[in-house]
mmCIF file of C-alpha atoms in Angstrom:
data_model
loop_
_atom_site.group_PDB
_atom_site.id
_atom_site.type_symbol
_atom_site.label_atom_id
_atom_site.label_comp_id
_atom_site.label_asym_id
_atom_site.label_seq_id
_atom_site.Cartn_x
_atom_site.Cartn_y
_atom_site.Cartn_z
ATOM 1 C CA MET A 772 122.803 38.640 -37.629
ATOM 2 C CA VAL A 773 125.754 39.592 -39.648
ATOM 3 C CA GLN A 774 126.321 38.154 -43.167
ATOM 4 C CA VAL A 775 129.007 35.111 -42.433
ATOM 5 C CA LEU A 776 131.133 32.171 -44.655
ATOM 6 C CA PRO A 777 129.889 29.720 -45.610
ATOM 7 C CA LEU A 778 130.055 26.807 -42.696
ATOM 8 C CA ARG A 779 133.307 25.138 -43.957
ATOM 9 C CA GLN A 780 136.844 26.051 -44.000
ATOM 10 C CA GLN A 781 138.279 28.366 -46.283
ATOM 11 C CA SER A 782 140.973 28.863 -49.109
ATOM 12 C CA SER A 783 141.385 31.895 -50.663
ATOM 13 C CA THR A 784 143.487 33.746 -53.136
ATOM 14 C CA GLY A 785 144.223 37.601 -53.939
ATOM 15 C CA ASN A 786 144.518 40.669 -51.788
ATOM 16 C CA SER A 787 140.829 40.467 -50.461
ATOM 17 C CA THR A 788 140.205 40.912 -46.292
ATOM 18 C CA ASP A 789 137.492 39.425 -44.478
ATOM 19 C CA GLY A 790 135.429 41.350 -42.134
ATOM 20 C CA PHE A 791 137.522 41.827 -39.280
ATOM 21 C CA GLY A 792 140.674 43.095 -42.009
ATOM 22 C CA CYS A 793 142.576 39.849 -42.291
ATOM 23 C CA SER A 794 144.065 38.958 -45.826
ATOM 24 C CA LEU A 795 142.027 36.239 -46.684
ATOM 25 C CA LYS A 796 145.349 34.605 -48.440
ATOM 26 C CA GLN A 797 147.402 34.249 -45.207
ATOM 27 C CA LEU A 798 144.740 32.560 -43.462
ATOM 28 C CA SER A 799 145.050 28.865 -42.979
ATOM 29 C CA ILE A 800 141.921 28.312 -41.509
ATOM 30 C CA ASN A 801 138.821 30.054 -42.367
ATOM 31 C CA GLN A 802 135.683 28.743 -40.454
ATOM 32 C CA SER A 803 132.204 30.275 -38.869
ATOM 33 C CA LEU A 804 129.076 28.881 -37.254
ATOM 34 C CA PRO A 805 126.409 30.936 -36.748
ATOM 35 C CA GLY A 806 124.434 31.485 -33.735
ATOM 36 C CA SER A 807 121.044 33.211 -32.500
ATOM 37 C CA ASP A 808 122.773 35.860 -31.010
ATOM 38 C CA ILE A 809 126.376 35.599 -31.703
ATOM 39 C CA ASP A 810 128.216 34.695 -35.125
ATOM 40 C CA ILE A 811 131.082 32.497 -34.146
ATOM 41 C CA PHE A 812 134.504 32.622 -36.725
ATOM 42 C CA ARG A 813 137.660 30.692 -36.197
ATOM 43 C CA LYS A 814 140.665 32.646 -38.185
ATOM 44 C CA ALA A 815 144.062 31.088 -38.013
ATOM 45 C CA THR A 816 147.656 31.525 -40.056
ATOM 46 C CA VAL A 817 151.000 30.058 -39.487
ATOM 47 C CA ASN A 818 152.610 32.551 -41.206
ATOM 48 C CA THR A 819 155.156 34.506 -39.387
ATOM 49 C CA GLU A 820 155.199 37.815 -41.389
ATOM 50 C CA LEU A 821 151.532 39.443 -41.948
ATOM 51 C CA ASP A 822 149.865 42.221 -43.515
ATOM 52 C CA GLN A 823 148.784 45.465 -41.762
ATOM 53 C CA VAL A 824 145.170 45.128 -40.670
ATOM 54 C CA MET A 825 142.990 47.868 -41.146
ATOM 55 C CA THR A 826 138.976 48.089 -40.643
ATOM 56 C CA PRO A 827 136.435 51.251 -40.569
ATOM 57 C CA ALA A 828 134.552 52.242 -37.450
ATOM 58 C CA SER A 829 130.976 50.463 -38.301
ATOM 59 C CA ASP A 830 127.839 49.744 -35.949
ATOM 60 C CA ARG A 831 128.012 46.225 -36.000
ATOM 61 C CA GLY A 832 129.173 46.250 -32.232
ATOM 62 C CA PHE A 833 131.732 44.181 -31.035
ATOM 63 C CA VAL A 834 134.260 41.631 -31.369
ATOM 64 C CA VAL A 835 135.895 38.942 -28.604
ATOM 65 C CA GLY A 836 139.136 36.956 -29.959
ATOM 66 C CA VAL A 837 140.756 34.114 -27.991
ATOM 67 C CA SER A 838 144.086 32.875 -28.730
ATOM 68 C CA SER A 839 144.911 29.398 -28.327
ATOM 69 C CA LEU A 840 148.715 29.840 -29.259
ATOM 70 C CA GLY A 841 151.239 32.095 -27.840
ATOM 71 C CA GLY A 842 154.164 34.093 -29.777
ATOM 72 C CA HIS A 843 151.532 36.745 -31.575
ATOM 73 C CA THR A 844 152.052 40.260 -31.704
ATOM 74 C CA ARG A 845 150.303 43.505 -32.469
ATOM 75 C CA ARG A 846 151.375 46.791 -32.703
ATOM 76 C CA ILE A 847 148.084 48.915 -32.515
ATOM 77 C CA PHE A 848 147.869 52.489 -34.065
ATOM 78 C CA HIS A 849 146.180 55.092 -31.597
ATOM 79 C CA GLU A 850 145.622 58.901 -32.470
ATOM 80 C CA HIS A 851 148.851 59.615 -31.214
ATOM 81 C CA ARG A 852 150.617 56.730 -30.040
ATOM 82 C CA ALA A 853 151.134 53.038 -30.633
ATOM 83 C CA THR A 854 151.109 50.220 -28.459
ATOM 84 C CA THR A 855 152.235 46.356 -28.336
ATOM 85 C CA HIS A 856 150.485 43.615 -27.059
ATOM 86 C CA ASP A 857 152.199 39.818 -26.958
ATOM 87 C CA PHE A 858 149.119 37.427 -27.279
ATOM 88 C CA THR A 859 149.732 34.125 -25.003
ATOM 89 C CA GLU A 860 147.624 31.154 -24.844
ATOM 90 C CA ASN A 861 144.315 31.412 -23.127
ATOM 91 C CA SER A 862 144.913 35.365 -24.050
ATOM 92 C CA ILE A 863 142.022 37.452 -25.184
ATOM 93 C CA TYR A 864 140.652 40.755 -26.570
ATOM 94 C CA ILE A 865 138.059 42.867 -27.305
ATOM 95 C CA ARG A 866 137.065 45.528 -29.764
ATOM 96 C CA ASP A 867 134.572 48.127 -30.260
ATOM 97 C CA LEU A 868 133.626 48.009 -33.922
ATOM 98 C CA SER A 869 132.648 51.173 -33.939
ATOM 99 C CA HIS A 870 136.083 52.934 -33.473
ATOM 100 C CA ALA A 871 138.427 52.474 -36.718
ATOM 101 C CA TYR A 872 141.640 50.037 -36.431
ATOM 102 C CA LYS A 873 144.679 49.546 -37.455
ATOM 103 C CA ALA A 874 147.306 47.498 -35.838
ATOM 104 C CA ASP A 875 150.796 45.587 -37.515
ATOM 105 C CA LEU A 876 150.556 41.701 -37.119
ATOM 106 C CA ARG A 877 153.831 39.401 -36.738
ATOM 107 C CA GLY A 878 153.817 36.311 -35.411
ATOM 108 C CA PRO A 879 151.136 33.078 -36.535
ATOM 109 C CA PHE A 880 147.854 33.014 -34.486
ATOM 110 C CA ASP A 881 144.877 30.516 -34.367
ATOM 111 C CA PHE A 882 141.923 32.518 -32.862
ATOM 112 C CA VAL A 883 138.237 31.799 -31.622
ATOM 113 C CA LEU A 884 135.907 34.991 -32.744
ATOM 114 C CA PHE A 885 132.816 36.283 -31.003
ATOM 115 C CA GLU A 886 130.886 38.828 -32.969
ATOM 116 C CA ILE A 887 127.952 40.661 -31.173
ATOM 117 C CA SER A 888 125.382 43.469 -32.501
ATOM 118 C CA PRO A 889 124.405 46.284 -30.351
ATOM 119 C CA ALA A 890 120.883 44.668 -30.571
ATOM 120 C CA SER A 891 122.237 41.211 -29.049
ATOM 121 C CA LEU A 892 124.402 42.504 -26.337
ATOM 122 C CA GLY A 893 121.225 43.977 -24.846
ATOM 123 C CA LYS A 894 119.250 41.047 -25.457
ATOM 124 C CA ILE A 895 121.852 39.088 -23.945
ATOM 125 C CA ALA A 896 121.676 41.530 -20.670
ATOM 126 C CA ASP A 897 118.274 41.878 -20.463
ATOM 127 C CA ASP A 898 117.850 37.841 -20.612
ATOM 128 C CA ALA A 899 120.842 37.968 -18.144
ATOM 129 C CA GLU A 900 118.972 39.972 -15.801
ATOM 130 C CA MET A 901 121.417 43.066 -16.141
ATOM 131 C CA PRO A 902 119.679 45.258 -18.230
ATOM 132 C CA GLY A 903 121.051 48.684 -19.150
ATOM 133 C CA ILE A 904 124.536 46.933 -20.499
ATOM 134 C CA THR A 905 125.140 48.412 -24.084
ATOM 135 C CA SER A 906 129.105 47.908 -24.235
ATOM 136 C CA LEU A 907 132.104 45.621 -23.370
ATOM 137 C CA SER A 908 135.110 46.549 -21.816
ATOM 138 C CA VAL A 909 137.844 46.864 -24.724
ATOM 139 C CA GLU A 910 140.701 44.725 -23.692
ATOM 140 C CA THR A 911 144.110 43.448 -25.366
ATOM 141 C CA ALA A 912 145.707 41.034 -24.585
ATOM 142 C CA SER A 913 144.305 40.117 -21.287
ATOM 143 C CA LYS A 914 144.411 36.598 -20.004
ATOM 144 C CA ASP A 915 141.193 34.995 -19.475
ATOM 145 C CA ILE A 916 141.044 30.945 -18.542
ATOM 146 C CA VAL A 917 136.823 30.892 -18.301
ATOM 147 C CA LEU A 918 136.301 32.314 -21.426
ATOM 148 C CA ALA A 919 139.330 30.451 -23.328
ATOM 149 C CA ASN A 920 137.450 27.012 -22.007
ATOM 150 C CA LEU A 921 134.347 28.476 -23.416
ATOM 151 C CA ALA A 922 135.684 29.191 -26.522
ATOM 152 C CA ARG A 923 138.061 25.954 -27.406
ATOM 153 C CA ALA A 924 134.694 23.878 -26.576
ATOM 154 C CA LEU A 925 133.294 25.465 -29.984
ATOM 155 C CA ILE A 926 136.122 24.516 -32.234
ATOM 156 C CA PRO A 927 134.687 20.766 -33.102
ATOM 157 C CA ALA A 928 131.625 22.213 -34.204
ATOM 158 C CA LEU A 929 133.754 24.890 -36.301
ATOM 159 C CA GLU A 930 135.514 22.208 -37.802
ATOM 160 C CA LYS A 931 132.632 20.326 -38.678
ATOM 161 C CA PRO A 932 129.428 22.645 -38.850
ATOM 162 C CA ASP A 933 127.320 19.818 -40.601
ATOM 163 C CA GLU A 934 127.850 17.878 -37.928
ATOM 164 C CA ALA A 935 127.400 20.271 -35.216
ATOM 165 C CA ASN A 936 124.010 20.206 -32.603
ATOM 166 C CA ALA A 937 122.484 22.921 -32.881
ATOM 167 C CA LEU A 938 121.322 22.812 -29.018
ATOM 168 C CA PHE A 939 124.817 22.688 -27.621
ATOM 169 C CA VAL A 940 125.776 25.643 -29.715
ATOM 170 C CA GLU A 941 122.871 27.744 -28.787
ATOM 171 C CA GLN A 942 123.811 27.004 -25.138
ATOM 172 C CA MET A 943 127.951 27.528 -25.186
ATOM 173 C CA THR A 944 126.673 31.174 -26.914
ATOM 174 C CA THR A 945 124.476 31.708 -24.382
ATOM 175 C CA ALA A 946 126.904 31.006 -21.552
ATOM 176 C CA ILE A 947 129.711 32.901 -23.571
ATOM 177 C CA GLY A 948 127.315 35.885 -23.688
ATOM 178 C CA THR A 949 126.541 36.233 -19.992
ATOM 179 C CA TYR A 950 129.825 35.756 -19.179
ATOM 180 C CA LEU A 951 130.893 38.418 -21.436
ATOM 181 C CA VAL A 952 128.137 40.777 -20.265
ATOM 182 C CA GLN A 953 129.082 39.729 -16.110
ATOM 183 C CA ARG A 954 132.582 40.270 -16.691
ATOM 184 C CA TYR A 955 132.971 43.058 -19.125
ATOM 185 C CA GLY A 956 130.061 44.546 -19.406
ATOM 186 C CA GLY A 957 128.877 48.243 -18.921
ATOM 187 C CA ARG A 958 132.608 49.309 -18.046
ATOM 188 C CA PRO A 959 133.392 52.786 -19.489
ATOM 189 C CA MET A 960 135.468 52.144 -23.244
ATOM 190 C CA VAL A 961 138.939 52.652 -22.975
ATOM 191 C CA GLY A 962 139.413 56.388 -24.393
ATOM 192 C CA SER A 963 136.220 56.894 -24.817
ATOM 193 C CA ASP A 964 133.532 59.123 -22.712
ATOM 194 C CA ARG A 965 130.670 57.866 -25.512
ATOM 195 C CA SER A 966 129.465 55.010 -23.225
ATOM 196 C CA GLY A 967 125.905 54.453 -24.090
ATOM 197 C CA SER A 968 125.989 57.148 -26.815
ATOM 198 C CA LEU A 969 125.283 56.094 -30.554
ATOM 199 C CA SER A 970 128.553 55.437 -32.610
ATOM 200 C CA ARG A 971 130.017 57.292 -34.839
ATOM 201 C CA ALA A 972 128.485 55.382 -37.482
ATOM 202 C CA GLN A 973 124.759 55.119 -36.054
ATOM 203 C CA GLU A 974 124.990 59.264 -35.319
ATOM 204 C CA ASP A 975 125.770 59.628 -38.845
ATOM 205 C CA LEU A 976 123.209 57.218 -40.474
ATOM 206 C CA ALA A 977 120.832 58.569 -38.334
ATOM 207 C CA LYS A 978 121.225 62.249 -38.680
ATOM 208 C CA SER A 979 121.488 60.877 -42.453
ATOM 209 C CA LEU A 980 118.107 59.068 -42.423
ATOM 210 C CA LEU A 981 116.469 62.136 -40.468
ATOM 211 C CA LEU A 982 117.735 64.812 -42.736
ATOM 212 C CA GLU A 983 116.538 62.982 -46.088
ATOM 213 C CA ASN A 984 113.042 62.896 -44.365
ATOM 214 C CA LEU A 985 112.592 65.991 -42.679
ATOM 215 C CA ASP A 986 108.933 65.985 -43.672
ATOM 216 C CA GLY A 987 108.530 63.211 -41.283
ATOM 217 C CA ASN A 988 108.156 60.461 -43.949
ATOM 218 C CA VAL A 989 110.206 58.075 -41.701
ATOM 219 C CA SER A 990 109.715 57.478 -38.089
ATOM 220 C CA ILE A 991 111.628 57.179 -35.417
ATOM 221 C CA SER A 992 111.252 53.432 -34.611
ATOM 222 C CA ASP A 993 112.451 53.177 -38.727
ATOM 223 C CA VAL A 994 115.889 54.739 -37.402
ATOM 224 C CA ALA A 995 116.121 52.884 -34.849
ATOM 225 C CA GLN A 996 115.573 49.726 -36.735
ATOM 226 C CA VAL A 997 118.556 50.824 -39.394
ATOM 227 C CA CYS A 998 120.738 51.578 -36.753
ATOM 228 C CA ASN A 999 119.822 47.788 -35.103
ATOM 229 C CA LEU A 1000 118.672 49.505 -32.013
ATOM 230 C CA SER A 1001 115.620 49.122 -30.495
ATOM 231 C CA ARG A 1002 113.256 52.326 -30.319
ATOM 232 C CA GLY A 1003 113.959 52.956 -26.295
ATOM 233 C CA TYR A 1004 117.748 52.826 -26.337
ATOM 234 C CA PHE A 1005 117.974 54.785 -29.667
ATOM 235 C CA ILE A 1006 115.965 57.728 -28.230
ATOM 236 C CA ARG A 1007 118.494 57.643 -25.335
ATOM 237 C CA ALA A 1008 121.281 57.087 -27.023
ATOM 238 C CA PHE A 1009 120.429 60.334 -29.593
ATOM 239 C CA ARG A 1010 120.024 62.325 -26.477
ATOM 240 C CA GLN A 1011 123.366 61.358 -24.611
ATOM 241 C CA THR A 1012 124.972 61.657 -28.039
ATOM 242 C CA THR A 1013 123.611 64.985 -28.974
ATOM 243 C CA GLY A 1014 122.051 66.245 -26.066
ATOM 244 C CA MET A 1015 118.262 66.542 -28.187
ATOM 245 C CA THR A 1016 116.071 64.143 -28.785
ATOM 246 C CA PRO A 1017 115.448 62.679 -32.231
ATOM 247 C CA TYR A 1018 112.528 64.746 -32.607
ATOM 248 C CA GLN A 1019 113.948 68.265 -30.829
ATOM 249 C CA TRP A 1020 116.761 67.864 -33.307
ATOM 250 C CA VAL A 1021 114.388 67.171 -36.356
ATOM 251 C CA LEU A 1022 112.593 70.358 -35.455
ATOM 252 C CA ARG A 1023 115.723 72.714 -35.326
ATOM 253 C CA GLU A 1024 117.120 70.840 -39.164
ATOM 254 C CA ARG A 1025 113.454 72.096 -40.239
ATOM 255 C CA ILE A 1026 114.038 75.777 -38.616
ATOM 256 C CA SER A 1027 117.096 75.699 -40.113
ATOM 257 C CA ARG A 1028 115.772 74.766 -43.790
ATOM 258 C CA ALA A 1029 113.221 77.494 -43.456
ATOM 259 C CA ARG A 1030 115.757 80.213 -42.256
ATOM 260 C CA ASP A 1031 117.343 79.246 -45.638
ATOM 261 C CA ILE A 1032 114.510 79.441 -47.666
ATOM 262 C CA LEU A 1033 112.927 82.613 -45.969
ATOM 263 C CA ARG A 1034 116.248 84.365 -46.568
ATOM 264 C CA THR A 1035 116.556 83.431 -50.411
ATOM 265 C CA SER A 1036 112.762 83.700 -51.453
ATOM 266 C CA ASN A 1037 109.569 85.190 -50.951
ATOM 267 C CA THR A 1038 108.291 82.295 -50.927
ATOM 268 C CA PRO A 1039 105.081 82.165 -48.760
ATOM 269 C CA LEU A 1040 105.154 81.084 -45.316
ATOM 270 C CA ALA A 1041 102.347 78.482 -45.568
ATOM 271 C CA GLU A 1042 104.237 77.227 -48.240
ATOM 272 C CA VAL A 1043 107.881 77.394 -46.140
ATOM 273 C CA ALA A 1044 105.948 75.585 -43.267
ATOM 274 C CA ILE A 1045 104.814 72.173 -45.785
ATOM 275 C CA ALA A 1046 108.169 72.469 -47.410
ATOM 276 C CA CYS A 1047 109.934 72.432 -44.032
ATOM 277 C CA GLY A 1048 107.546 69.400 -42.598
ATOM 278 C CA PHE A 1049 105.161 71.530 -40.185
ATOM 279 C CA ALA A 1050 101.522 70.354 -40.483
ATOM 280 C CA ASP A 1051 100.508 74.147 -41.301
ATOM 281 C CA GLN A 1052 101.322 77.843 -40.820
ATOM 282 C CA SER A 1053 100.559 78.168 -37.646
ATOM 283 C CA HIS A 1054 102.342 74.964 -36.282
ATOM 284 C CA PHE A 1055 105.544 76.509 -38.099
ATOM 285 C CA THR A 1056 104.950 79.898 -36.739
ATOM 286 C CA ARG A 1057 104.907 78.381 -32.745
ATOM 287 C CA VAL A 1058 107.945 76.098 -33.044
ATOM 288 C CA PHE A 1059 109.791 78.872 -34.958
ATOM 289 C CA ALA A 1060 109.390 81.524 -32.475
ATOM 290 C CA GLY A 1061 110.005 79.012 -29.963
ATOM 291 C CA ILE A 1062 113.491 78.117 -31.253
ATOM 292 C CA VAL A 1063 114.540 81.652 -32.954
ATOM 293 C CA GLY A 1064 112.582 84.082 -30.315
ATOM 294 C CA THR A 1065 110.847 85.626 -33.209
ATOM 295 C CA THR A 1066 108.114 84.986 -35.576
ATOM 296 C CA PRO A 1067 109.324 83.814 -39.502
ATOM 297 C CA GLY A 1068 107.937 87.031 -41.153
ATOM 298 C CA ASN A 1069 109.837 89.345 -38.407
ATOM 299 C CA TRP A 1070 112.787 87.122 -39.254
ATOM 300 C CA ARG A 1071 112.526 87.355 -42.956
ATOM 301 C CA ARG A 1072 112.013 90.932 -42.898
ATOM 302 C CA ASN A 1073 115.178 91.562 -40.632
ATOM 303 C CA ALA A 1074 117.281 88.899 -42.304
#
């Protein structure tokens, strides 16, 4: 669960931004409400000239925005082009937060937002008897009356969170989550062929943790948990991303480290084996020969 704002309308000064890149000083409404699987926000402004929104890639999952106003426009910057989108009443957007985002905003807006982590999306899909869904299709300024009506029903709870009925909020977020995976779940992401893969942020985090613990002091379950994924999904997504299981990737990185040691020192093979996370010299020799095609001793002599 992400850390959410206090459950009341906020007023802010300064140039800081919220978790979605919006300038806090320009928001006339800034409300939040936590859910068991989905965090709910309401963001609104009456300003017509707005700051540019920029957010880096992250492993937070997806954010779904539902507009209750017309007249808002966004010019979204992609790698080699920009696209302009006009938001009408009851239009929505779905953003994959694993991709960096930059957009120029113009015109007032009033959005109800739903943030869903990868783990929560998987749980929602499982509960909806649609296992295997790991993404939502990217949408921008698409009309969705059903989702708009569901979002609108939560506005009173956002306005008076202390009086909100927790059971009602849970039932509404369950209905919203089920609707999202049924309508938008499992479609290929626009501009990406990485569906079912780790996000860039997750891949970098996983590889960094594994490299820091080549001696085996971190488990695959630990890495999966840090990436906010189940162990099974993490292994499948890692293989989809890298072409190897986490264990195969670690073995190759251990061999790479061993080759550096062999090339630059006279350290005994038994010590090289331990330094690179192998159980003993025999294990090291077997894996090294399987990957490199020759024994560590022969490779050192020829290096």
